[in-house]
Coordinates of C-alpha atoms and ligand atoms in Angstrom, one line a residue:
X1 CA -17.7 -83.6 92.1
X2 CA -20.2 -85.7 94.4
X3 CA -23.4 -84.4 95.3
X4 CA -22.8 -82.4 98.6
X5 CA -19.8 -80.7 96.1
X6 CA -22.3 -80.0 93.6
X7 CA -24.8 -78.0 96.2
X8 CA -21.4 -76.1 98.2
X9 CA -20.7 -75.2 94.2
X10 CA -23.8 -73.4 93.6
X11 CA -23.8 -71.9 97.9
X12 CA -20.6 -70.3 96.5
X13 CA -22.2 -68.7 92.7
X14 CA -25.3 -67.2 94.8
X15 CA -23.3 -66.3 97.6
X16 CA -24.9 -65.2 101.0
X17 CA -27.9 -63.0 99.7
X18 CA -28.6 -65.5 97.6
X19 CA -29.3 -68.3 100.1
X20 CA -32.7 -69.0 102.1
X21 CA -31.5 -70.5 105.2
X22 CA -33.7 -69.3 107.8
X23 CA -36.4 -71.7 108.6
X24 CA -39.9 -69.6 108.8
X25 CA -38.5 -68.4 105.1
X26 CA -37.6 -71.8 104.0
X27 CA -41.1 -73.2 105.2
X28 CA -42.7 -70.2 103.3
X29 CA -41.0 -71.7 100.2
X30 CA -41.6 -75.2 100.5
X31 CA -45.6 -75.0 100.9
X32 CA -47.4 -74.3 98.1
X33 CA -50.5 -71.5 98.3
X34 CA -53.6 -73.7 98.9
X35 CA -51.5 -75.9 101.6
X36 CA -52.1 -78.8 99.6
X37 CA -48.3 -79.8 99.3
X38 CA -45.4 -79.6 101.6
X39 CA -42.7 -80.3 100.1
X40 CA -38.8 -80.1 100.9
X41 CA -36.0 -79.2 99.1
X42 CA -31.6 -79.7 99.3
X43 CA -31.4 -76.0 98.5
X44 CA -33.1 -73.0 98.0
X45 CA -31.4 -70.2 96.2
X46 CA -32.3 -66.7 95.1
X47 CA -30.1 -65.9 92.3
X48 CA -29.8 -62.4 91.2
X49 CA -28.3 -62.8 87.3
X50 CA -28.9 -64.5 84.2
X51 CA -25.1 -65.4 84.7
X52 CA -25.9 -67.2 87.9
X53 CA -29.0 -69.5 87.0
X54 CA -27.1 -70.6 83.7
X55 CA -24.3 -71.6 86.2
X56 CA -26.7 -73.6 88.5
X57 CA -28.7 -75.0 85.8
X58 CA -25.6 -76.3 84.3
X59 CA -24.2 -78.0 87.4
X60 CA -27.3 -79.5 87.7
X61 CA -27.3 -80.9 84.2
X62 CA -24.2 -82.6 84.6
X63 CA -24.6 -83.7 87.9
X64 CA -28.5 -84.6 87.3
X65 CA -30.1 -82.5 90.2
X66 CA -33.6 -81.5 90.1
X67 CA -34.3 -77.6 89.6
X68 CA -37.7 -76.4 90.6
X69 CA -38.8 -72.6 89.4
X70 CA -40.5 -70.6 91.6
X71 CA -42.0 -67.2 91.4
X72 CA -44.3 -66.0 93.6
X73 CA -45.5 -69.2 95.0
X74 CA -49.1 -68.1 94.4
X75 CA -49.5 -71.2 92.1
X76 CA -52.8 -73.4 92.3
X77 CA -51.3 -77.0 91.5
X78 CA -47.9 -77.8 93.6
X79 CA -45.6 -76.6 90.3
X80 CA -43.5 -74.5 92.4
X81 CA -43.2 -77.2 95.0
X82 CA -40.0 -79.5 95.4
X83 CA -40.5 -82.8 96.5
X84 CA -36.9 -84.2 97.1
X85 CA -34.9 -83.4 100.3
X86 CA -31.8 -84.7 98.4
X87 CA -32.0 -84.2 95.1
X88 CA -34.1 -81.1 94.4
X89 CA -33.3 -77.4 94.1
X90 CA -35.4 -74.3 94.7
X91 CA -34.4 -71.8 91.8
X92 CA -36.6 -68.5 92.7
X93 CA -36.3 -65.7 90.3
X94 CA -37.5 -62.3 93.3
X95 CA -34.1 -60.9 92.9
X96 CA -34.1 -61.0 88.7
X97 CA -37.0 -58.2 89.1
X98 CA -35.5 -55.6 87.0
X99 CA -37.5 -53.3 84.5
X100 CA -34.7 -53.2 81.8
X101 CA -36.9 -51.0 79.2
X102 CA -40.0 -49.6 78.4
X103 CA -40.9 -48.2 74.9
X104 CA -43.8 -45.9 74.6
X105 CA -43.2 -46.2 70.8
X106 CA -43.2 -49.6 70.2
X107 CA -45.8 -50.4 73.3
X108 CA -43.3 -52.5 74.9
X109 CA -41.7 -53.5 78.1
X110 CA -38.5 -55.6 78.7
X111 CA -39.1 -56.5 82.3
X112 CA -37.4 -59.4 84.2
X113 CA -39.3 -62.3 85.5
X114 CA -39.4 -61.9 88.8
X115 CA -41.0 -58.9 88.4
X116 CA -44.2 -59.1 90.7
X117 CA -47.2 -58.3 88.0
X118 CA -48.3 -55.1 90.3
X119 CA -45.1 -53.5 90.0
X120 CA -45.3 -54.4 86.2
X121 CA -48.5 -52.9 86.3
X122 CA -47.7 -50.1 88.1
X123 CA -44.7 -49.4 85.8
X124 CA -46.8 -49.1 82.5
X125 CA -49.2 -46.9 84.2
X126 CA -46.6 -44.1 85.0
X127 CA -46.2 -43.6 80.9
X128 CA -49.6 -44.1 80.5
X129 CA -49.9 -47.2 79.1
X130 CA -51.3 -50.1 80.6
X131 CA -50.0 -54.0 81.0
X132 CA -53.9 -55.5 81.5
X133 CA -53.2 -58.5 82.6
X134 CA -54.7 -58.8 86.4
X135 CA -55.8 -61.3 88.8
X136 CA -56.2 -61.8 92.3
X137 CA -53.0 -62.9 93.1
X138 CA -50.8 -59.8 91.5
X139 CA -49.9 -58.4 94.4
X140 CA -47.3 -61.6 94.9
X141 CA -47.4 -63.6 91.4
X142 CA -44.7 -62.6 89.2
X143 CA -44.2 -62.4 85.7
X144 CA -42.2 -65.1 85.1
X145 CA -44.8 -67.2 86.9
X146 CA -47.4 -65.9 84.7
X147 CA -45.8 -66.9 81.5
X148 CA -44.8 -70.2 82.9
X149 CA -48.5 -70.9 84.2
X150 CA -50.1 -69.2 80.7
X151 CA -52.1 -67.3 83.5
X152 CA -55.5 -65.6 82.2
X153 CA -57.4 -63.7 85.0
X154 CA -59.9 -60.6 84.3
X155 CA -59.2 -59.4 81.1
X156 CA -58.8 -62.3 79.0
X157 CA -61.6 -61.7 76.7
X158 CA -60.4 -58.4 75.4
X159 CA -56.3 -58.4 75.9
X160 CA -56.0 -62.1 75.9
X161 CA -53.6 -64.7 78.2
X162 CA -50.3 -64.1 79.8
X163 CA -49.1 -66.2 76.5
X164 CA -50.7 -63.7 73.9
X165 CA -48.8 -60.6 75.5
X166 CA -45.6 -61.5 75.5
X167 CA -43.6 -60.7 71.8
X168 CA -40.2 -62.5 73.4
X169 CA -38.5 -64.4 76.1
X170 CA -34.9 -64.8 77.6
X171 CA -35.0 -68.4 78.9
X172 CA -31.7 -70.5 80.3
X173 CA -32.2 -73.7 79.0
X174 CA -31.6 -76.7 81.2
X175 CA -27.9 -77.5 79.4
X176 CA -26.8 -73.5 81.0
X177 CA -27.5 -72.2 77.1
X178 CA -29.4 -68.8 77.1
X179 CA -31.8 -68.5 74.3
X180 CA -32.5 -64.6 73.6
X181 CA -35.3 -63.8 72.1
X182 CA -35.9 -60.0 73.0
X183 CA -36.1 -58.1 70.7
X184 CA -39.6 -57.6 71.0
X185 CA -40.7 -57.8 67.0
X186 CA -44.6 -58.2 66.1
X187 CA -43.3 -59.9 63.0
X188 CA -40.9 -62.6 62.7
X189 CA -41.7 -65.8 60.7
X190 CA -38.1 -67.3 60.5
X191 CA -38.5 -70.9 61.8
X192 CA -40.9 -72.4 64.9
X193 CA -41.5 -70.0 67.3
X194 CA -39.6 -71.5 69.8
X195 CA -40.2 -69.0 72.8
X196 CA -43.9 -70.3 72.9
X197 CA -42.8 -73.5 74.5
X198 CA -41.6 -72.3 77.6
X199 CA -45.1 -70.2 77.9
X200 CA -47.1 -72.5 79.8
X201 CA -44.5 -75.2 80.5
X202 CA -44.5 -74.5 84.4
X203 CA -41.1 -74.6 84.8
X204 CA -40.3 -77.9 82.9
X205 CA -38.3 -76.9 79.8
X206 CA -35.9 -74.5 81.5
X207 CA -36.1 -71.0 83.0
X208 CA -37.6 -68.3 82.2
X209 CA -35.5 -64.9 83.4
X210 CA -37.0 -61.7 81.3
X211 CA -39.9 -61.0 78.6
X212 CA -41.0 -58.5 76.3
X213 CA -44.5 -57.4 77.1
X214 CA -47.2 -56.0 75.2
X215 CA -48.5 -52.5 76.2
X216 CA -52.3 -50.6 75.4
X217 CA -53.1 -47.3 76.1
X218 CA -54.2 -46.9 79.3
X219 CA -57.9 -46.6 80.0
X220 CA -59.3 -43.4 80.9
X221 CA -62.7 -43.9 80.7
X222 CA -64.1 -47.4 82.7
X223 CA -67.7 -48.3 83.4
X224 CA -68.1 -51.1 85.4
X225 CA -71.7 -52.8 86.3
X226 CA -72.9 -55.1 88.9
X227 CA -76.2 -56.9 87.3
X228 CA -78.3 -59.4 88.8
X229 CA -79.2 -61.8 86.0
X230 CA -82.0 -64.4 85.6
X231 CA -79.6 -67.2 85.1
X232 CA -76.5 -68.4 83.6
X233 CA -78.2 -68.1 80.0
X234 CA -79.2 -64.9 80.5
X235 CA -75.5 -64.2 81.4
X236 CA -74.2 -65.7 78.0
X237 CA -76.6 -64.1 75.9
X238 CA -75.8 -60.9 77.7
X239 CA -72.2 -61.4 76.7
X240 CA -72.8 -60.6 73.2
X241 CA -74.6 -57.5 73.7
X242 CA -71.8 -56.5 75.9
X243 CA -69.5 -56.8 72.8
X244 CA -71.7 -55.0 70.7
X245 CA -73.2 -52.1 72.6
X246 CA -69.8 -51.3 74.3
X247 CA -68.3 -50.8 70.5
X248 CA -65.9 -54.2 71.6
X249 CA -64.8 -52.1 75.0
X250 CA -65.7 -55.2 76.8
X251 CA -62.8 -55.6 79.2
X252 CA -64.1 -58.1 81.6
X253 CA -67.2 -60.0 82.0
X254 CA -67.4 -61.9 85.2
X255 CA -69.7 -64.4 86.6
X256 CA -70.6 -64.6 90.3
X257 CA -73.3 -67.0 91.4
X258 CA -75.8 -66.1 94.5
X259 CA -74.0 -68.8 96.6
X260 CA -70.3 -66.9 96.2
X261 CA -71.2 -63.9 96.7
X262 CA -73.2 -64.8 100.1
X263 CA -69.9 -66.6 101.1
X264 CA -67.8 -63.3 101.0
X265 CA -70.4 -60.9 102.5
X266 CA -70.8 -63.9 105.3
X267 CA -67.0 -64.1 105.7
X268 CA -64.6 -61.1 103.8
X269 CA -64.3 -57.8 106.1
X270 CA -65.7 -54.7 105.1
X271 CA -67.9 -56.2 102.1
X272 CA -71.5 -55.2 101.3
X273 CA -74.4 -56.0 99.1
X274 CA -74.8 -53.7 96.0
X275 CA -78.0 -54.6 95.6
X276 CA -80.8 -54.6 98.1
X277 CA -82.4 -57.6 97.5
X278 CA -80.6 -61.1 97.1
X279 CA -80.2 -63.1 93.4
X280 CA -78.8 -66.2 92.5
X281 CA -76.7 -64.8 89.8
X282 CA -74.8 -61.9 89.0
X283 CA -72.8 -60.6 86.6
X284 CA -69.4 -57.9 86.6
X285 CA -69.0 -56.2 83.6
X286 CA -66.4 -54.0 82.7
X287 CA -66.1 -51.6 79.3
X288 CA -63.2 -49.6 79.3
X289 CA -61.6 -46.8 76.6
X290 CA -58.6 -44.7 76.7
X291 CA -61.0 -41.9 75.3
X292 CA -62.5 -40.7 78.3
X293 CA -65.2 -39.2 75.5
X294 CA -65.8 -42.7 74.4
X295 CA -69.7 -43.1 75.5
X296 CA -69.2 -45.8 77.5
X297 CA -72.1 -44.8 79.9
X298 CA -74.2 -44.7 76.8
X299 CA -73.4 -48.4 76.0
X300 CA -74.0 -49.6 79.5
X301 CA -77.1 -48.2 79.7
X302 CA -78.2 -49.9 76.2
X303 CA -76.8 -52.8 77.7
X304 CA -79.1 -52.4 80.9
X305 CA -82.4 -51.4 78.3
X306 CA -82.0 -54.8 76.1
X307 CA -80.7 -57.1 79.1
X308 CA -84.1 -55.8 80.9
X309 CA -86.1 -56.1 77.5
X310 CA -85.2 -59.5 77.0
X311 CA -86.1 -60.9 81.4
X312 CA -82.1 -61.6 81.0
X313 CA -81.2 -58.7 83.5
X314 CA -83.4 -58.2 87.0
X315 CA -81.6 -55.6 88.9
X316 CA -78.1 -53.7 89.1
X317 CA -75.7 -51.2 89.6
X318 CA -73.2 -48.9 87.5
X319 CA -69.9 -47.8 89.5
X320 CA -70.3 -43.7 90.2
X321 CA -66.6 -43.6 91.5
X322 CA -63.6 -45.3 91.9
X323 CA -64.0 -46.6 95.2
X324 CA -67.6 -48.2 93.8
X325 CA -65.9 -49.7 91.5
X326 CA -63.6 -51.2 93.6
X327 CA -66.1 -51.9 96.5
X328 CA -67.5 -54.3 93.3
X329 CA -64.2 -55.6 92.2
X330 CA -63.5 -56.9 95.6
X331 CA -66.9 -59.1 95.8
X332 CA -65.6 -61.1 93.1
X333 CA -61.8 -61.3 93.8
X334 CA -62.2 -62.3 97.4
X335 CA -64.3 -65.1 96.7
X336 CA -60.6 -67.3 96.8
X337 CA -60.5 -65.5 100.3
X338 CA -63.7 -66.5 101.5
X339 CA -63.8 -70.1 100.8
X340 CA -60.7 -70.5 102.2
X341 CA -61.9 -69.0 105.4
X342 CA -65.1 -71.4 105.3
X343 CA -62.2 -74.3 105.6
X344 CA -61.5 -74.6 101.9
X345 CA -62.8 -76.0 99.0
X346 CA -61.9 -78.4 96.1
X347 CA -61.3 -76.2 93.7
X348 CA -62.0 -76.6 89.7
X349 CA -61.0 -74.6 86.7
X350 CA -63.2 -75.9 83.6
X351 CA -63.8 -74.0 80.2
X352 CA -66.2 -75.2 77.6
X353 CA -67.1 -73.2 74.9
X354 CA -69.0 -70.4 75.9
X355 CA -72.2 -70.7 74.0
X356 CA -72.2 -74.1 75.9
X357 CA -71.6 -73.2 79.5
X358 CA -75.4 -73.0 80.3
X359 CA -75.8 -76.8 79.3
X360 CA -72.7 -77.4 81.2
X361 CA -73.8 -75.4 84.7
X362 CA -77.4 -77.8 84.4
X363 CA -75.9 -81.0 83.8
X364 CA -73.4 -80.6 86.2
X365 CA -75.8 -79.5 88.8
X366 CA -77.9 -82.5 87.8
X367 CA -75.0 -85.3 88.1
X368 CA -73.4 -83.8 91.1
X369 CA -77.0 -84.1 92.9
X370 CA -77.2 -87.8 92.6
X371 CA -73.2 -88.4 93.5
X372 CA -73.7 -86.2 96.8
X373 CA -73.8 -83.5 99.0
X374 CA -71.7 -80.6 98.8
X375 CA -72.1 -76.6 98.8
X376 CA -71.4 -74.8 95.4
X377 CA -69.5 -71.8 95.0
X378 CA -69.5 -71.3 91.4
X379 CA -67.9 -68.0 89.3
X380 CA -65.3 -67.1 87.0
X381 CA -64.2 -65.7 83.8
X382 CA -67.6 -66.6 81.9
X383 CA -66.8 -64.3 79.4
X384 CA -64.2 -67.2 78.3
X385 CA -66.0 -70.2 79.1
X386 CA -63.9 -70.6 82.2
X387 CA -65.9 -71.8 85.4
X388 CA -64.8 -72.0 88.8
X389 CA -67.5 -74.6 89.7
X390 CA -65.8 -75.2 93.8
X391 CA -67.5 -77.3 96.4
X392 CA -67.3 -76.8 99.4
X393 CA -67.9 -79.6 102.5
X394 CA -71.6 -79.5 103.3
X395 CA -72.3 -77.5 106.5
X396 CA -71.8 -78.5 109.8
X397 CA -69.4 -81.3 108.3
X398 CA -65.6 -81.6 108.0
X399 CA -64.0 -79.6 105.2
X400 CA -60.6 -81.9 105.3
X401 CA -62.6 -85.5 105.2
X402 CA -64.9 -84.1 102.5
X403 CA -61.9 -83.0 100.3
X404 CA -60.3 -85.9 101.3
X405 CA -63.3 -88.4 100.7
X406 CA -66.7 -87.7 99.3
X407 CA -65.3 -84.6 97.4
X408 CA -63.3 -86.3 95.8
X409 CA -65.3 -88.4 93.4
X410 CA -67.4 -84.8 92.5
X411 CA -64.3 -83.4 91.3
X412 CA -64.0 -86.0 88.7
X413 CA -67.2 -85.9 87.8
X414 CA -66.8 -81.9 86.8
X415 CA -63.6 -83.3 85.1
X416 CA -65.1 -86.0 83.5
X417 CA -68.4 -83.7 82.3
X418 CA -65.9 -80.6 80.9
X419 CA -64.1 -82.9 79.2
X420 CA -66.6 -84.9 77.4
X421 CA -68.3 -81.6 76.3
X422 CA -65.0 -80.9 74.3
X423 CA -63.0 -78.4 77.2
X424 CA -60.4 -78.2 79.1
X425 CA -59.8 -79.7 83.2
X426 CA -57.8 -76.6 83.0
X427 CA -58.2 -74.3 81.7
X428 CA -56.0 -71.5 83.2
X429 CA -54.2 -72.8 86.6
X430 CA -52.1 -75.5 84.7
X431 CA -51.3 -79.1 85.4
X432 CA -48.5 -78.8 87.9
X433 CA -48.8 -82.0 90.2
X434 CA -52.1 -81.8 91.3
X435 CA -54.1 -82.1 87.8
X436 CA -51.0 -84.5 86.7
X437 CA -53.1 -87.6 86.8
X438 CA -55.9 -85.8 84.3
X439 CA -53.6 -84.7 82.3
X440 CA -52.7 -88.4 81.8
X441 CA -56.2 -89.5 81.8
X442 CA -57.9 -86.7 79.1
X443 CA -55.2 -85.9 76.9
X444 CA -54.5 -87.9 73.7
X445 CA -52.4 -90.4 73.1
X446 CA -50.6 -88.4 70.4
X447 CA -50.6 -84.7 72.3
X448 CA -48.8 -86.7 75.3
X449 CA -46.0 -88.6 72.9
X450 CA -45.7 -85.3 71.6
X451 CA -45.6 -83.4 74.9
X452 CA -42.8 -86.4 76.4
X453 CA -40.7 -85.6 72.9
X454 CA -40.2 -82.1 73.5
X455 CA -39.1 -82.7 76.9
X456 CA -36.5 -85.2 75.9
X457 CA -35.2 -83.0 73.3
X458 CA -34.9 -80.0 75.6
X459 CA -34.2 -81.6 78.9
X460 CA -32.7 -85.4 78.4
X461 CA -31.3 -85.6 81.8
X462 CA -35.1 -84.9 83.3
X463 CA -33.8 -82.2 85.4
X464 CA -36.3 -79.3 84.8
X465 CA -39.7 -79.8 87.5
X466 CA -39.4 -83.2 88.0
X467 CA -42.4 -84.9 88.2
X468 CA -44.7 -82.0 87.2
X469 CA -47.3 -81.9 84.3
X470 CA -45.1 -84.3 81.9
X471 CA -46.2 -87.4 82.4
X472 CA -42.9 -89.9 83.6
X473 CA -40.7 -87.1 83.9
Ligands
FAD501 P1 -45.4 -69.9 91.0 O1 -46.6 -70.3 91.7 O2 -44.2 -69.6 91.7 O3 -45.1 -71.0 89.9 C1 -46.1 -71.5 89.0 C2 -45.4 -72.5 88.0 O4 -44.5 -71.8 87.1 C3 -44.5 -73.5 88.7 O5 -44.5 -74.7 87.9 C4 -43.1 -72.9 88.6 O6 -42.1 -73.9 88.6 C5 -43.1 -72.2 87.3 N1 -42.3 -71.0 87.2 C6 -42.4 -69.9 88.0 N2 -41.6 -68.9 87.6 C7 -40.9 -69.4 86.5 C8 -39.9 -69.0 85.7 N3 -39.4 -67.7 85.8 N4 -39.4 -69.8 84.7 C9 -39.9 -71.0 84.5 N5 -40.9 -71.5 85.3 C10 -41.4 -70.7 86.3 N6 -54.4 -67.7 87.9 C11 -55.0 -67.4 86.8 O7 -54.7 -67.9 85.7 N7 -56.1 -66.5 86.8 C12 -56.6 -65.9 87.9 O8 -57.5 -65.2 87.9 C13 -55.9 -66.3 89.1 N8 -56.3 -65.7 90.3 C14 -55.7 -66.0 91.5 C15 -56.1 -65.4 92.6 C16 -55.5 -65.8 93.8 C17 -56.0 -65.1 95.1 C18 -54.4 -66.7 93.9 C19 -53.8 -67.1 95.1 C20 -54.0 -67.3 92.7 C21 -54.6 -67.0 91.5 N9 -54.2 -67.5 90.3 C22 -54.8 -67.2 89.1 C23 -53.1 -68.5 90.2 C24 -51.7 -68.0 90.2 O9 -51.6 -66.7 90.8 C25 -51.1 -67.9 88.8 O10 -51.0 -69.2 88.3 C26 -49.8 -67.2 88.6 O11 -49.5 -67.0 87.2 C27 -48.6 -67.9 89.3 O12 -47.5 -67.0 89.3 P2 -46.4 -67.2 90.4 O13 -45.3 -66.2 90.1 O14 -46.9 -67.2 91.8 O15 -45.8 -68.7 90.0
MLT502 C1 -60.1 -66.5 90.1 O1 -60.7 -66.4 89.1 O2 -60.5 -65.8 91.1 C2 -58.9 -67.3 90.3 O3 -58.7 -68.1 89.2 C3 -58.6 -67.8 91.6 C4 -59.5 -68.8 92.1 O4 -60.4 -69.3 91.5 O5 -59.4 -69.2 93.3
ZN503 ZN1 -59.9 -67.6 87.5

């Protein structure tokens, strides 16, 4: 079968509803979030069984076509993006969104993964349970995505990342083989754990089409604070009295500098200050309980005593009502939003370890000085050591020619500095295409031969995300 066979064979498996034909939806498909790739594609397909993807992927095997996953498109690096108008294929999984089970007993959920994390969300919360993983982007992101990109988000430090929720996967491997592993057992030390591969392998070691998710009870009692902290020390150190005084009911502990949080009240819609006088650092903490006799509000307020006691806390607020809370949750989730409407911003994603992130926010300040000039907007999931340390082009300049240009060599620099101070250049978005050439330049020599081994074993004809994260593939 030649090539244009191949792609009339897999029209024919999908069948009508299963093609996207119509340009506005093919654009929407072929641009990834940030608008930093636009890519094309032969095909894009929307298959709607496990039947049908093993068929495509096995076409595409034998006849070496490139298969590119995509979920909700809501990725940060280009992974979902195709970059070959010949030999590419779109694979996206929205019409495998099926909840297959849910076990109150066991605290599980079988669930498809193109699932949207919302609706997965949304699921566990009618039986009371609760699936905490949460981010910005779960409106649209799925769960296949999720396990693919490893995502972390806001509850990391308690419930962990998308990896350390999942107990099993179904994944088509690139040969058209299904590998099953749902059957959703806490225990099970009979050989590697293979399913773990595929969990932050952003499409490159075959397909992802259902998981076995973890479930908690859901939280009935929540008590979520706003603090204005001295500085990012004081924010550390606060950490661990979170932990402590909340009886480890610490569900998220967010950091929001002064700069990011000007940024959304200056550009998100119906935002305001919760404070009345302006900081230059804050903190969003979180402790939540399915007890709603648990004394959270006790712990908060020790938290509040001792973070005063100590100079590290200056000011805040505690939630009185669900739409407070949420008024607070959106200053720190639309701070994506905002820079994007202040034209964009090169974006990092850094962790160190978290006793070492106040040395890592002052020498980064310090070297960024003397390479140029830039605006920060700096937050993120502190409580993990992850830092979202963006610039943004200085004002009154040109946001594309600074990201293009001066940006540019800044970005390496908080590479360069994370790195060196034994983290990660990512340490939650993945690698994609976009962080390709770090993964290259910061990993070691043995990690990548390993990395390259795994994907010839599992995918020799290089068919799986070409050209994404492994290096040469
Ligand atoms: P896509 O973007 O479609 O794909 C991502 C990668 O996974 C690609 O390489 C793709 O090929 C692969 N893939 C997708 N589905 C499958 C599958 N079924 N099988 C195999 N491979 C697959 N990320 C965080 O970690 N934490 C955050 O707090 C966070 N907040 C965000 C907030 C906003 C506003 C936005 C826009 C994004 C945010 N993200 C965050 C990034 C993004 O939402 C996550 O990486 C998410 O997990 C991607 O899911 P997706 O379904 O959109 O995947
Ligand atoms: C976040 O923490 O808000 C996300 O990782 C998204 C982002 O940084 O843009
Ligand atoms: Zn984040």
């Amino acid at each position: 079968m030649d090539q244009q066979g191949v792609l009339q064979r897999i029209r024919e498996l999908v069948g009508e509803a299963g093609l996207v034909t119509d340009a506005p939806a093919r654009q929407a498909r072929l641009v990834d979030e940030r608008r930093l790739y636009h890519g094309q594609a032969a095909l894009i397909v929307r298959p709607d069984s496990v039947d049908q993807i093993a068929s495509i992927l096995a076409l595409c095997n034998e006849h070496h076509i490139g298969v590119v996953p995509q979920g909700g498109n809501t990725g940060y690096c280009g992974g979902a993006t195709p970059f070959d108008a010949e030999r590419q294929i779109v694979v996206c999984l929205d019409r495998l969104n099926r909840i297959r089970e849910i076990d109150p007993v066991a605290f599980t959920m079988t669930v498809e993964a193109g699932l949207v994390l919302a609706k997965a969300q949304a699921a566990a919360a009618e039986h009371n349970l609760l699936f905490p993983l949460s981010m910005g982007s779960e409106g649209s992101c799925q769960i296949g995505g999720n396990l693919s990109t490893n995502a972390g988000g806001l509850a990391v430090l308690r419930y962990g990342t998308a990896r350390e929720l999942a107990l099993g996967l179904e994944v088509v491997l690139p040969d058209g083989r299904v590998l099953s592993e749902l059957k959703g057992l806490r225990k099970d030390n009979t050989g590697y754990p293979l399913t773990q591969l595929f969990m932050g392998a952003e499409g490159t070691l075959g397909i992802i089409t259902a998981a076995v998710l973890k479930l908690f009870p859901a939280a009935h009692a929540i008590e979520t604070a706003w603090l204005a902290v001295a500085d990012i020390e004081a924010a550390c150190r606060l950490l661990g009295v979170a932990r402590q005084a909340s009886g480890d009911a610490l569900s998220s502990f967010e950091y929001v500098s002064g700069a990011s949080a000007e940024l959304v009240l200056d550009q998100v819609a119906d935002t305001r200050a919760p404070l009345q006088e302006t900081y230059a650092h804050y903190v969003l903490v979180e402790f939540t309980s399915p007890d709603s006799a648990s004394g959270l509000r006790a712990g908060m307020e020790r938290l509040l005593e001792v973070g005063m006691e100590h100079g590290w806390v200056l000011d805040g607020v505690l939630a009185e009502s669900g739409p407070q809370r949420d008024a607070l949750w959106r200053l720190r989730e639309s701070i994506p939003e905002a820079e994007k409407h202040s034209g964009g911003a090169i974006k990092h994603d850094v962790s160190v370890a978290v006793g070492r992130i106040p040395e890592f926010a002052a020498r980064l300040a310090a070297e960024l000085k003397v390479l140029g000039d830039y605006r920060p907007s700096g937050y993120g999931h502190i409580g993990d050591g992850n830092l979202h340390y963006n610039l943004l082009a200085p004002e009154g300049t040109d946001p594309e020619a600074f990201k293009q240009g001066a940006g540019r060599q800044l970005s390496r620099a908080v590479h360069a500095l994370a790195v060196s101070m034994g983290g990660s250049f990512s340490a939650e978005h993945g690698v994609g295409i976009l962080k390709a050439p770090d993964l290259v330049a910061y990993k070691s020599p043995v990690a990548l031969e390993m990395m390259k081994t795994v994907k010839r074993a599992l995918d020799p004809h290089g068919i799986m995300n070409p050209g994404k994260m492994v290096p040469g593939s």
